[in-house]
mmCIF file with all atom_site columns, C-alpha atoms in Angstrom:
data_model
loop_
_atom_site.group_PDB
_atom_site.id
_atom_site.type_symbol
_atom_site.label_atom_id
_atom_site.label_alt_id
_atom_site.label_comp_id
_atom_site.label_asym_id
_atom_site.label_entity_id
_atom_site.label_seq_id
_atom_site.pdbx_PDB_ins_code
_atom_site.Cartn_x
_atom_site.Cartn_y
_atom_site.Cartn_z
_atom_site.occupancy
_atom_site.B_iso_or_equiv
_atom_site.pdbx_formal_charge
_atom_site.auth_seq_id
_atom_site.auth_comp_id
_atom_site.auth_asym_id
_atom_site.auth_atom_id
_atom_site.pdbx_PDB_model_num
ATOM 1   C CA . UNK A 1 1   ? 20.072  15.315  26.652  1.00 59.00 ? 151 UNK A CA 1
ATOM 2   C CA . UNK A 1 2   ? 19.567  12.022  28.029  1.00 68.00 ? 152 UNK A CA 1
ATOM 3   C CA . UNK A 1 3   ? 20.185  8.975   25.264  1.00 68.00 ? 153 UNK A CA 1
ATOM 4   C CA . UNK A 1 4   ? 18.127  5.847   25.330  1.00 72.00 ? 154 UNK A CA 1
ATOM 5   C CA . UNK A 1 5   ? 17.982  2.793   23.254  1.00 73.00 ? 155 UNK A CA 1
ATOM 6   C CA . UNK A 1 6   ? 15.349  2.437   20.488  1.00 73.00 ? 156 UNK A CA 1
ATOM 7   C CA . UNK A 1 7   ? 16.475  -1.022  19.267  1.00 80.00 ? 157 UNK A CA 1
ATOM 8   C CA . UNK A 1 8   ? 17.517  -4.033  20.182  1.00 79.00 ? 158 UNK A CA 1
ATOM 9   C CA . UNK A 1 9   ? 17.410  -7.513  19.461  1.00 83.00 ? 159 UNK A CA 1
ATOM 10  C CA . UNK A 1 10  ? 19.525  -10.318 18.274  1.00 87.00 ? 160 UNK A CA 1
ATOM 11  C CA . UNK A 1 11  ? 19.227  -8.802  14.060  1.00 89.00 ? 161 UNK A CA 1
ATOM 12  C CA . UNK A 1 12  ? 21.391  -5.554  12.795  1.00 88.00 ? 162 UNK A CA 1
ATOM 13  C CA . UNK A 1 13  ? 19.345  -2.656  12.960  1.00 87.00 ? 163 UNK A CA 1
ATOM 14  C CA . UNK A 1 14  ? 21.619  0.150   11.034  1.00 86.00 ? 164 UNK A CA 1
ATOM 15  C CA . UNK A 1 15  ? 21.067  3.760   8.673   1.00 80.00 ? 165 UNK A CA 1
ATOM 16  C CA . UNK A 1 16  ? 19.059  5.550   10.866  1.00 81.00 ? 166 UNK A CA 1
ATOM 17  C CA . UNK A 1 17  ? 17.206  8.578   10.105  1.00 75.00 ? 167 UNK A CA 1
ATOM 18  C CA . UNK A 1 18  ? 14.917  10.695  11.556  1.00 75.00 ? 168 UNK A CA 1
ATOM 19  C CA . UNK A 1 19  ? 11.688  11.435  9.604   1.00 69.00 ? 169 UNK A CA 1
ATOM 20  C CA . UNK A 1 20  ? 10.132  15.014  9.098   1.00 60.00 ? 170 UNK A CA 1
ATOM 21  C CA . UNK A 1 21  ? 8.223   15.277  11.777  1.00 64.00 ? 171 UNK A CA 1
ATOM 22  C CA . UNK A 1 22  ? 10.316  14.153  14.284  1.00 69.00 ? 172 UNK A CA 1
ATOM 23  C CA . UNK A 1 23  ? 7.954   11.534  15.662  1.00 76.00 ? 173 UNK A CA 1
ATOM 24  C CA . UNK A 1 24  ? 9.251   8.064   13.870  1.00 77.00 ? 174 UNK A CA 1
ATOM 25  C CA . UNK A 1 25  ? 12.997  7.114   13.050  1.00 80.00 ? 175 UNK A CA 1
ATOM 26  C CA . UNK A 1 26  ? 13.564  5.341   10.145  1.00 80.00 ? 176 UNK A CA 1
ATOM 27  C CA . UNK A 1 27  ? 16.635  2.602   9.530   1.00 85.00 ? 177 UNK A CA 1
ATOM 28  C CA . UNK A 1 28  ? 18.098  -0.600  7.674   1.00 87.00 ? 178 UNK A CA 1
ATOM 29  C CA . UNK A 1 29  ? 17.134  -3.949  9.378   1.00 90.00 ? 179 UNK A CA 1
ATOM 30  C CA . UNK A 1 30  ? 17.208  -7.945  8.748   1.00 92.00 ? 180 UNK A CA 1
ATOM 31  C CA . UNK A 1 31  ? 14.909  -8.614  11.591  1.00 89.00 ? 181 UNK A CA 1
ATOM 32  C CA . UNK A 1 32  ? 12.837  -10.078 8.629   1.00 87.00 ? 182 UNK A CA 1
ATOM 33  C CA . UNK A 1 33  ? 15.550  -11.963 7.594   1.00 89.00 ? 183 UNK A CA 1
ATOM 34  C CA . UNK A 1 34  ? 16.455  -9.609  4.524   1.00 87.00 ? 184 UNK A CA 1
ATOM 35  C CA . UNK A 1 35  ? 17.757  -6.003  5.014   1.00 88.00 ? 185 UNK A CA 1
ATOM 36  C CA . UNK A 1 36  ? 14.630  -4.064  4.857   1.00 82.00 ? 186 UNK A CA 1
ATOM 37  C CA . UNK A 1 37  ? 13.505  -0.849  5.859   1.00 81.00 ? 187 UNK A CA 1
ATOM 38  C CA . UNK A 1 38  ? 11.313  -0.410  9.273   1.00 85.00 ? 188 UNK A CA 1
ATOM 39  C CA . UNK A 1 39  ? 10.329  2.512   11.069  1.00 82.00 ? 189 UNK A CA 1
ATOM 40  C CA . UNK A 1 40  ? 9.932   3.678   14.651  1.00 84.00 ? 190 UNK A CA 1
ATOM 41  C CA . UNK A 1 41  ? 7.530   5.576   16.629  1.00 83.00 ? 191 UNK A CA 1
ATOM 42  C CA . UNK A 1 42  ? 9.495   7.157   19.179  1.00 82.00 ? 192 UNK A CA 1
ATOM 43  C CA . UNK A 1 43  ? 7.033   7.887   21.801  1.00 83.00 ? 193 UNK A CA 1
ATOM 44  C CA . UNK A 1 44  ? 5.169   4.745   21.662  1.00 86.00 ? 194 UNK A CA 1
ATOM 45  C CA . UNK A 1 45  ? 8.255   2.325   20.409  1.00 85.00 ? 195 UNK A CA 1
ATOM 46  C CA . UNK A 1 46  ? 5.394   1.385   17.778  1.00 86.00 ? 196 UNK A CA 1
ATOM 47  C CA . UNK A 1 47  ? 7.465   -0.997  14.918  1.00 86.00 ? 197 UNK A CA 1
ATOM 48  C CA . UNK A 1 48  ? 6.580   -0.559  11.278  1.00 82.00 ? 198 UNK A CA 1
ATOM 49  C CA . UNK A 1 49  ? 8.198   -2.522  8.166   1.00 82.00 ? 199 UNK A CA 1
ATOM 50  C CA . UNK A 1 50  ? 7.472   -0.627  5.295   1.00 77.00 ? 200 UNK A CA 1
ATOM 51  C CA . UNK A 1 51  ? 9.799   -2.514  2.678   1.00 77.00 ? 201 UNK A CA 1
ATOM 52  C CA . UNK A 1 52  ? 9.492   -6.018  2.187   1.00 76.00 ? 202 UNK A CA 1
ATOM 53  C CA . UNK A 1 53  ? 12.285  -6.264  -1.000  1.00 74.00 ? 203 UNK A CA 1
ATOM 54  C CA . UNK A 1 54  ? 13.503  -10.083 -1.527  1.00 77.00 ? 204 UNK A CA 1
ATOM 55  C CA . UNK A 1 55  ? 16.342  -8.561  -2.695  1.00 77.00 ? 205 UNK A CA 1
ATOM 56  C CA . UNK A 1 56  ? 16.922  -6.063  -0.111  1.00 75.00 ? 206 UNK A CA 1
ATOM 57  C CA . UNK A 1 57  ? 16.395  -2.200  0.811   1.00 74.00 ? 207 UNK A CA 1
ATOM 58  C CA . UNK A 1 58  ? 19.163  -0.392  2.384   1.00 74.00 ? 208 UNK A CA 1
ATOM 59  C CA . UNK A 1 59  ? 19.648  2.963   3.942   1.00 71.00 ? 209 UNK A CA 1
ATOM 60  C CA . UNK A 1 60  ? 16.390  5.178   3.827   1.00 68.00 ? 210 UNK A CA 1
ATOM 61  C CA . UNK A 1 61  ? 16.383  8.666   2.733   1.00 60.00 ? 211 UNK A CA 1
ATOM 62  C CA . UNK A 1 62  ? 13.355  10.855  4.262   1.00 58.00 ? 212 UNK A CA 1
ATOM 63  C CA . UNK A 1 63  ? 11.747  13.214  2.171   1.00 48.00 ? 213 UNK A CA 1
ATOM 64  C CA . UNK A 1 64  ? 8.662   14.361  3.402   1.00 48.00 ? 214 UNK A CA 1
ATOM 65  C CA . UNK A 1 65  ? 6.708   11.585  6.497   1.00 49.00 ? 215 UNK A CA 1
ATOM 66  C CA . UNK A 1 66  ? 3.486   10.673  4.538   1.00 54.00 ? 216 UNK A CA 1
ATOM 67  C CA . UNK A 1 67  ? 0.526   9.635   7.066   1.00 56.00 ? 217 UNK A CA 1
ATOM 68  C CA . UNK A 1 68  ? 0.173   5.924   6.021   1.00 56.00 ? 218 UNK A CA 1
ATOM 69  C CA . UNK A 1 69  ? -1.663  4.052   8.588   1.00 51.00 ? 219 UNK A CA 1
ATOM 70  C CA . UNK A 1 70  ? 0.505   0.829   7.448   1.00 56.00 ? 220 UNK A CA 1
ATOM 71  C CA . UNK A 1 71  ? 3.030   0.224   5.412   1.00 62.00 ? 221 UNK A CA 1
ATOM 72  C CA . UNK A 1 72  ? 2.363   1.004   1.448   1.00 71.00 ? 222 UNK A CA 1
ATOM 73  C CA . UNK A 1 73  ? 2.254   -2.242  -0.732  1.00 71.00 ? 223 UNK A CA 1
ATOM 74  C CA . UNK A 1 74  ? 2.167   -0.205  -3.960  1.00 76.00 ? 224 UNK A CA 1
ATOM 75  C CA . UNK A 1 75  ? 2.159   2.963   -5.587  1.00 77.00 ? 225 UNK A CA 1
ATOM 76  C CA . UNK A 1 76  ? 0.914   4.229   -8.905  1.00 78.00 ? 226 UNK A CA 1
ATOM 77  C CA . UNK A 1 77  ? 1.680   7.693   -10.590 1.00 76.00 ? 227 UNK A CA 1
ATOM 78  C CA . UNK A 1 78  ? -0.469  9.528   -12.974 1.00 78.00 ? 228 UNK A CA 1
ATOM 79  C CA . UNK A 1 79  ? 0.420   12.977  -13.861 1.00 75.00 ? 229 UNK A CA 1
ATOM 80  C CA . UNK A 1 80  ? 0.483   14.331  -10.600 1.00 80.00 ? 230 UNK A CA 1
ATOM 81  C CA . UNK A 1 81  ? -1.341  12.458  -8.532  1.00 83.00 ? 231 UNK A CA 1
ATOM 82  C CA . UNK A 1 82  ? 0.180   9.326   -6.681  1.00 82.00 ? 232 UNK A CA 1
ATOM 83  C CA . UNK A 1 83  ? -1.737  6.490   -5.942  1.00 86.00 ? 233 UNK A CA 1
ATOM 84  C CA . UNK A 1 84  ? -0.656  4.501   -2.674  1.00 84.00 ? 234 UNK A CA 1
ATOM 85  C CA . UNK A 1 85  ? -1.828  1.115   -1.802  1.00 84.00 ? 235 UNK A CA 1
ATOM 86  C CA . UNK A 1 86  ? -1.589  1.226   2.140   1.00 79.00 ? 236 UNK A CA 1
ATOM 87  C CA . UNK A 1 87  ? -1.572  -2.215  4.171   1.00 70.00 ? 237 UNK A CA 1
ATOM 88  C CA . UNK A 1 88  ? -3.916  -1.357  6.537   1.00 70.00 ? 238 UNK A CA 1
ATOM 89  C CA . UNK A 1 89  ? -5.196  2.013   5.268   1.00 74.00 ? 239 UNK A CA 1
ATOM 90  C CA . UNK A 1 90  ? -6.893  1.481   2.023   1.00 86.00 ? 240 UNK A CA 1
ATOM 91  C CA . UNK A 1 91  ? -6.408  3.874   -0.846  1.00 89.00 ? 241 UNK A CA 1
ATOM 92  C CA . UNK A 1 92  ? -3.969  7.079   -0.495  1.00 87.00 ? 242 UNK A CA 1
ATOM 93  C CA . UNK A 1 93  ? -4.127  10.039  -3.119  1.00 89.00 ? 243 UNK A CA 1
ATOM 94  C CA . UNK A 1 94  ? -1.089  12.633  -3.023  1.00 85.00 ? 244 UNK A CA 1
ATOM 95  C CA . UNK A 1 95  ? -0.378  15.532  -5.190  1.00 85.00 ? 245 UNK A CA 1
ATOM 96  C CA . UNK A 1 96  ? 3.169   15.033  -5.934  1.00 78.00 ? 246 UNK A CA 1
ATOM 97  C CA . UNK A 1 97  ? 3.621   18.293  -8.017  1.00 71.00 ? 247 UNK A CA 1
ATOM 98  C CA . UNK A 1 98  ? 5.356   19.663  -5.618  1.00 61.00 ? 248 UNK A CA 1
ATOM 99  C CA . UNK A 1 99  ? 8.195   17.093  -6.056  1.00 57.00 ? 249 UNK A CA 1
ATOM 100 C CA . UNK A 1 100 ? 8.639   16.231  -2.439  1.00 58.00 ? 250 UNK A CA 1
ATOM 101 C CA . UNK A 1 101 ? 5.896   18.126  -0.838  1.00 67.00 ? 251 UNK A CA 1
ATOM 102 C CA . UNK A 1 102 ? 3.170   15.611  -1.028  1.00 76.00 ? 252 UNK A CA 1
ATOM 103 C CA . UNK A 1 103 ? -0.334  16.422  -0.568  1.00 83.00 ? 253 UNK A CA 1
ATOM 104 C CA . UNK A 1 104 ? -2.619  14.205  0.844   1.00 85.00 ? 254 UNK A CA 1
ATOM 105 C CA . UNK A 1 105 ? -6.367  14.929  -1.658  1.00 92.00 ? 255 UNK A CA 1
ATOM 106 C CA . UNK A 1 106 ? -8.424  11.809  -0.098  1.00 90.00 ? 256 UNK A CA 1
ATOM 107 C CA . UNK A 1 107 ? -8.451  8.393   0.973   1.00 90.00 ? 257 UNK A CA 1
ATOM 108 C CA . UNK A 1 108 ? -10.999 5.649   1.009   1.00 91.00 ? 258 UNK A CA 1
ATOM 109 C CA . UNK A 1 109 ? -10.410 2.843   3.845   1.00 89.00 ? 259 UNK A CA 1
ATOM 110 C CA . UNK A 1 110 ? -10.988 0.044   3.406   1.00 87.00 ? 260 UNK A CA 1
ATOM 111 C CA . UNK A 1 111 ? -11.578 -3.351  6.362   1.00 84.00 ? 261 UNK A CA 1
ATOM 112 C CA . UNK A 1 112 ? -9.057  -5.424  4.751   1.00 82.00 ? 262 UNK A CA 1
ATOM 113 C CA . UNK A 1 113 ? -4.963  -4.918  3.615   1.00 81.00 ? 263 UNK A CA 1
ATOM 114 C CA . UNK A 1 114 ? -4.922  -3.162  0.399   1.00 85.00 ? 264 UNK A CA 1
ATOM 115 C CA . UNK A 1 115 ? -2.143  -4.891  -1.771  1.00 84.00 ? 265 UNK A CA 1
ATOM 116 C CA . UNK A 1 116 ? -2.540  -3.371  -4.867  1.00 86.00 ? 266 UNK A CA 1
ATOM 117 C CA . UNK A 1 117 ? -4.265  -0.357  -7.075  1.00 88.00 ? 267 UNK A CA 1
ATOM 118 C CA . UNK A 1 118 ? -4.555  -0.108  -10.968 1.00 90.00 ? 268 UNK A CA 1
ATOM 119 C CA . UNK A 1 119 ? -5.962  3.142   -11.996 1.00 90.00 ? 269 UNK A CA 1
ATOM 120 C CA . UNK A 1 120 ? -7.902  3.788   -15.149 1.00 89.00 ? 270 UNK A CA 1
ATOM 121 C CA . UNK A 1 121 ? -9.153  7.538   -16.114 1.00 89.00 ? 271 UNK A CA 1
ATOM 122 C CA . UNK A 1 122 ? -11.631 8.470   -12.878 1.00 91.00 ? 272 UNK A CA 1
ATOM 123 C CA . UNK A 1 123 ? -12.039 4.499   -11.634 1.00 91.00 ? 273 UNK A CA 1
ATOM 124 C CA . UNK A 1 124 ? -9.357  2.791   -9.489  1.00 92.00 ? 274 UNK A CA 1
ATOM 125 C CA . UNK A 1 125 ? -9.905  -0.813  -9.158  1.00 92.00 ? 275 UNK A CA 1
ATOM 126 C CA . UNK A 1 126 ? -8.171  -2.014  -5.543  1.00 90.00 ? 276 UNK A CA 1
ATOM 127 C CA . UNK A 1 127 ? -7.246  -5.854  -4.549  1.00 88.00 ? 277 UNK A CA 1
ATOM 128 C CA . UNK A 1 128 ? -8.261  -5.428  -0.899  1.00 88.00 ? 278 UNK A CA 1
ATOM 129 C CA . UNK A 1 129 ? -7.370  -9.489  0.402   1.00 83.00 ? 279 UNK A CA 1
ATOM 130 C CA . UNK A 1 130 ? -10.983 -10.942 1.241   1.00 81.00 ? 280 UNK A CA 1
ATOM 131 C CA . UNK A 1 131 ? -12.524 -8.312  0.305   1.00 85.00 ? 281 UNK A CA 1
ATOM 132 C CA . UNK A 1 132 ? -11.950 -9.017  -3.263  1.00 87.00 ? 282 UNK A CA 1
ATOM 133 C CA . UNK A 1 133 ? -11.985 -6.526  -5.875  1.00 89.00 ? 283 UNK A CA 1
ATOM 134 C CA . UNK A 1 134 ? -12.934 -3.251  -5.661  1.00 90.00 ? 284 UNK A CA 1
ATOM 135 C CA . UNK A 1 135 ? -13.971 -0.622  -8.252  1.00 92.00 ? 285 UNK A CA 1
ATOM 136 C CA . UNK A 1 136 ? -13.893 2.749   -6.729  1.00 93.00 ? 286 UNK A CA 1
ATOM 137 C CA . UNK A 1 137 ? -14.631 6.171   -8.268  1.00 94.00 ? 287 UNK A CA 1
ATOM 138 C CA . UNK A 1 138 ? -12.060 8.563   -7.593  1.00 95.00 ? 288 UNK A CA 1
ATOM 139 C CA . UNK A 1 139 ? -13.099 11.497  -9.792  1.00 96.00 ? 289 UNK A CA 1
ATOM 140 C CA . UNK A 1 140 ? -13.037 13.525  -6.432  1.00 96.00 ? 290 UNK A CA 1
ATOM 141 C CA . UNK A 1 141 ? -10.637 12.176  -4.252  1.00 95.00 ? 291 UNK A CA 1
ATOM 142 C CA . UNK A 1 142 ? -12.004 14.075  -1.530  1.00 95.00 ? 292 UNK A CA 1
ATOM 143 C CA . UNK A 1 143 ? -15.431 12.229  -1.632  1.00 96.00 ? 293 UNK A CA 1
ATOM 144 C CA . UNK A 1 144 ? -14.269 8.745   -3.291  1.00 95.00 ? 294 UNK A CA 1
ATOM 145 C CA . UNK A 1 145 ? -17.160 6.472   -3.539  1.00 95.00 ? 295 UNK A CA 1
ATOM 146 C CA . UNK A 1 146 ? -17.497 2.196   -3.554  1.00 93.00 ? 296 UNK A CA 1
ATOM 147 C CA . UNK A 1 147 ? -19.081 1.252   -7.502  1.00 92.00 ? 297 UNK A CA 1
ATOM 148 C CA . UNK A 1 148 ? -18.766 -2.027  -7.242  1.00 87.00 ? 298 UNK A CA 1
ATOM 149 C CA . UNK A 1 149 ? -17.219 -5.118  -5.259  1.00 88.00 ? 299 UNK A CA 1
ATOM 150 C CA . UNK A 1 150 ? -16.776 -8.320  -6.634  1.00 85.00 ? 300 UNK A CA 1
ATOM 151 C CA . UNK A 1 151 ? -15.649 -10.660 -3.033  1.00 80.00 ? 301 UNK A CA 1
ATOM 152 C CA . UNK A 1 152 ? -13.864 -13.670 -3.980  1.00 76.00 ? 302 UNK A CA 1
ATOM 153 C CA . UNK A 1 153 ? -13.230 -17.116 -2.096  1.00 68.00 ? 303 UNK A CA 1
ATOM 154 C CA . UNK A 1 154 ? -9.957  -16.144 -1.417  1.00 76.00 ? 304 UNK A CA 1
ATOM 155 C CA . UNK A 1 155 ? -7.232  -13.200 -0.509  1.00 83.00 ? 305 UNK A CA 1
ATOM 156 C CA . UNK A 1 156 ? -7.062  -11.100 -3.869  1.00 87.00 ? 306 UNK A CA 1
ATOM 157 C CA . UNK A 1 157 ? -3.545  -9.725  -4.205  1.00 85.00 ? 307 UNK A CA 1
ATOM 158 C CA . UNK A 1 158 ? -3.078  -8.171  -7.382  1.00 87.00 ? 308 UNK A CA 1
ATOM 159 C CA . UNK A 1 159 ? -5.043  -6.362  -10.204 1.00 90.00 ? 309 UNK A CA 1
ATOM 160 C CA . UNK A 1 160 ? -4.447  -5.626  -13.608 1.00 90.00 ? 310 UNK A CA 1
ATOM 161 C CA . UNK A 1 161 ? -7.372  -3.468  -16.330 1.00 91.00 ? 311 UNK A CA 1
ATOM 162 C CA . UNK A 1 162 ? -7.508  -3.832  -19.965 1.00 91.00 ? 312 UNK A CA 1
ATOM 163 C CA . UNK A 1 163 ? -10.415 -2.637  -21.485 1.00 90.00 ? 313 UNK A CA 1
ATOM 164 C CA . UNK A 1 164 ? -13.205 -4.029  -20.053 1.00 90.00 ? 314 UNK A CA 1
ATOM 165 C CA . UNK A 1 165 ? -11.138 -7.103  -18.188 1.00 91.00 ? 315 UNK A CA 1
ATOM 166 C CA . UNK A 1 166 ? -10.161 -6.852  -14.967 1.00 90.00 ? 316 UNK A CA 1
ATOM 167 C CA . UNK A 1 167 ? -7.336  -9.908  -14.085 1.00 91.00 ? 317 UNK A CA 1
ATOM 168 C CA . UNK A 1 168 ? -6.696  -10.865 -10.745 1.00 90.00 ? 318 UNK A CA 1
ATOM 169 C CA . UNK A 1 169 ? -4.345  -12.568 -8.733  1.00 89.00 ? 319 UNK A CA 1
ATOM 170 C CA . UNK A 1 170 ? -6.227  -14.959 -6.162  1.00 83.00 ? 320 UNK A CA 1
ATOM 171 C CA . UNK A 1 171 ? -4.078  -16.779 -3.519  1.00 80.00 ? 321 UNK A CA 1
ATOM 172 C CA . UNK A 1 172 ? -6.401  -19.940 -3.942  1.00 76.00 ? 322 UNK A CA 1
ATOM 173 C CA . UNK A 1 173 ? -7.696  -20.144 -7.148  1.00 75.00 ? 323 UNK A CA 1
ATOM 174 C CA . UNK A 1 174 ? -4.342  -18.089 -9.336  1.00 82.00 ? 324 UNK A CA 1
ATOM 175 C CA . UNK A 1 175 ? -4.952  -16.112 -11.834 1.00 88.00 ? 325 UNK A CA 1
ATOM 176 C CA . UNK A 1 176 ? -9.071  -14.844 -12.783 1.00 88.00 ? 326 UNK A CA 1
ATOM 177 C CA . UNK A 1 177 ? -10.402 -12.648 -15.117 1.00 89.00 ? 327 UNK A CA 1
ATOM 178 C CA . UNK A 1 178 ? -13.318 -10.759 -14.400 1.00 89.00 ? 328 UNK A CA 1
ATOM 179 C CA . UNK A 1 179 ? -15.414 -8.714  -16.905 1.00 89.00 ? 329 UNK A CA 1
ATOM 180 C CA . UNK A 1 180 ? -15.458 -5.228  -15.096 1.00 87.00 ? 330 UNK A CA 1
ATOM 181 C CA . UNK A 1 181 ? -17.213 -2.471  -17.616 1.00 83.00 ? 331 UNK A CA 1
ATOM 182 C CA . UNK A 1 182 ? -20.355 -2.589  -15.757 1.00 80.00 ? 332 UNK A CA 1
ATOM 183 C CA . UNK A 1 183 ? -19.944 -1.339  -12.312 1.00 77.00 ? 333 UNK A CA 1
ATOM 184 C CA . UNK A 1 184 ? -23.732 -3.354  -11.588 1.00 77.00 ? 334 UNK A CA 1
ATOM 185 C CA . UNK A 1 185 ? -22.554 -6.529  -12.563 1.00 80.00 ? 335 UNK A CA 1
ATOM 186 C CA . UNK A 1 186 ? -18.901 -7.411  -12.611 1.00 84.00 ? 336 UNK A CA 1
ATOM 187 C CA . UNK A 1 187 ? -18.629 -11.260 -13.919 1.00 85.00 ? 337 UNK A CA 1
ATOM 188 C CA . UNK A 1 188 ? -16.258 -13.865 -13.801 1.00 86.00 ? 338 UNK A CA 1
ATOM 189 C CA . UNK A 1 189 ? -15.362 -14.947 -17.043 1.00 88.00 ? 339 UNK A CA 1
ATOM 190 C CA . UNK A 1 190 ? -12.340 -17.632 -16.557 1.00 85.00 ? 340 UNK A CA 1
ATOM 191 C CA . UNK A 1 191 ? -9.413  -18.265 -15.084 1.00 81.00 ? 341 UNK A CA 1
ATOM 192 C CA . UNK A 1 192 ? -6.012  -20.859 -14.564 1.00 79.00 ? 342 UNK A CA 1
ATOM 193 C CA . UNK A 1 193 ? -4.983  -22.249 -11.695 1.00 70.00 ? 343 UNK A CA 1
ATOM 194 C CA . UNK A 1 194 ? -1.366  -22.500 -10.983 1.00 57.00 ? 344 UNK A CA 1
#
């Protein structure tokens, strides 16, 4: 077998595994400044980071490859579903009851990064950047469906429900709250600027 060199660079590239299906590598770098965790495609050299820890991530572990189309910003779990906010892919739904057999049930892409999902009962609300909020219904995660959108001035990177309040993180404007019960007509009701 002939070897060649995936890597290189002036950062320290280190831990590297092979993922299940033998198309990416997976491994430890600072190339980002912090030790994080990146991935390889092996037959296009594609780079992927798919950690981006302040603190660090060190020495990945491959279960099972998932087919994110980015790198995954979040992830939620609710019985045995899985809920993964993918960069450039939208929303991800996995049955995990399998432990580490995931199953991919549905996505729903969507044109900007998806940082964050909150899920409540059969709605999951997404903070897709400039695309603002989203309010999807995911009661079949093979056919999940757009209720509502509520664009904002600004990238919206977070998203917390309570009740009928959806709060959101907006990279302009900090923190708003939105009043989200009726899929029709989801209002701004306040926010604070920080």
């Amino acid at each position: 077998a002939q070897r060649e060199q995936l890597t290189n660079g002036e950062w320290n590239d280190k831990d590297a595994v092979f993922g299940s299906d033998g198309k990416w590598f997976y491994f430890t770098s600072d190339r980002s400044g912090t030790d994080n965790i990146w991935g390889i495609e092996i037959e296009t050299g594609k780079t992927v980071q798919y950690t981006n820890a302040v603190t660090g991530c060190f020495m990945p572990t491959v279960l099972r490859t998932n087919d994110s189309v980015g790198y995954t910003y979040r992830l939620r779990v609710d019985g045995s579903r899985l809920y993964a906010a993918d960069a450039q892919g939208g929303l991800r739904i996995y049955d995990i009851g399998g432990g580490t057999n995931l199953t991919l049930l549905g996505s729903y892409p969507t044109s900007q990064s998806t940082f964050e999902t909150f899920i409540v009962g059969t709605r999951a609300y997404l903070a897709t950047g400039s695309d603002g909020l989203q309010m999807l219904d995911i009661s079949n995660p093979a056919n999940i469906t757009l209720r509502a959108q509520a664009a904002r001035a600004a990238a919206v990177t977070g998203v917390h429900v309570a009740g009928d309040l959806a709060y959101i993180a907006d990279e302009v404007n900090g923190l708003e709250i939105l009043h989200a019960a009726n899929p029709a007509a989801i209002t701004r009701l306040g926010g604070f600027y920080s």
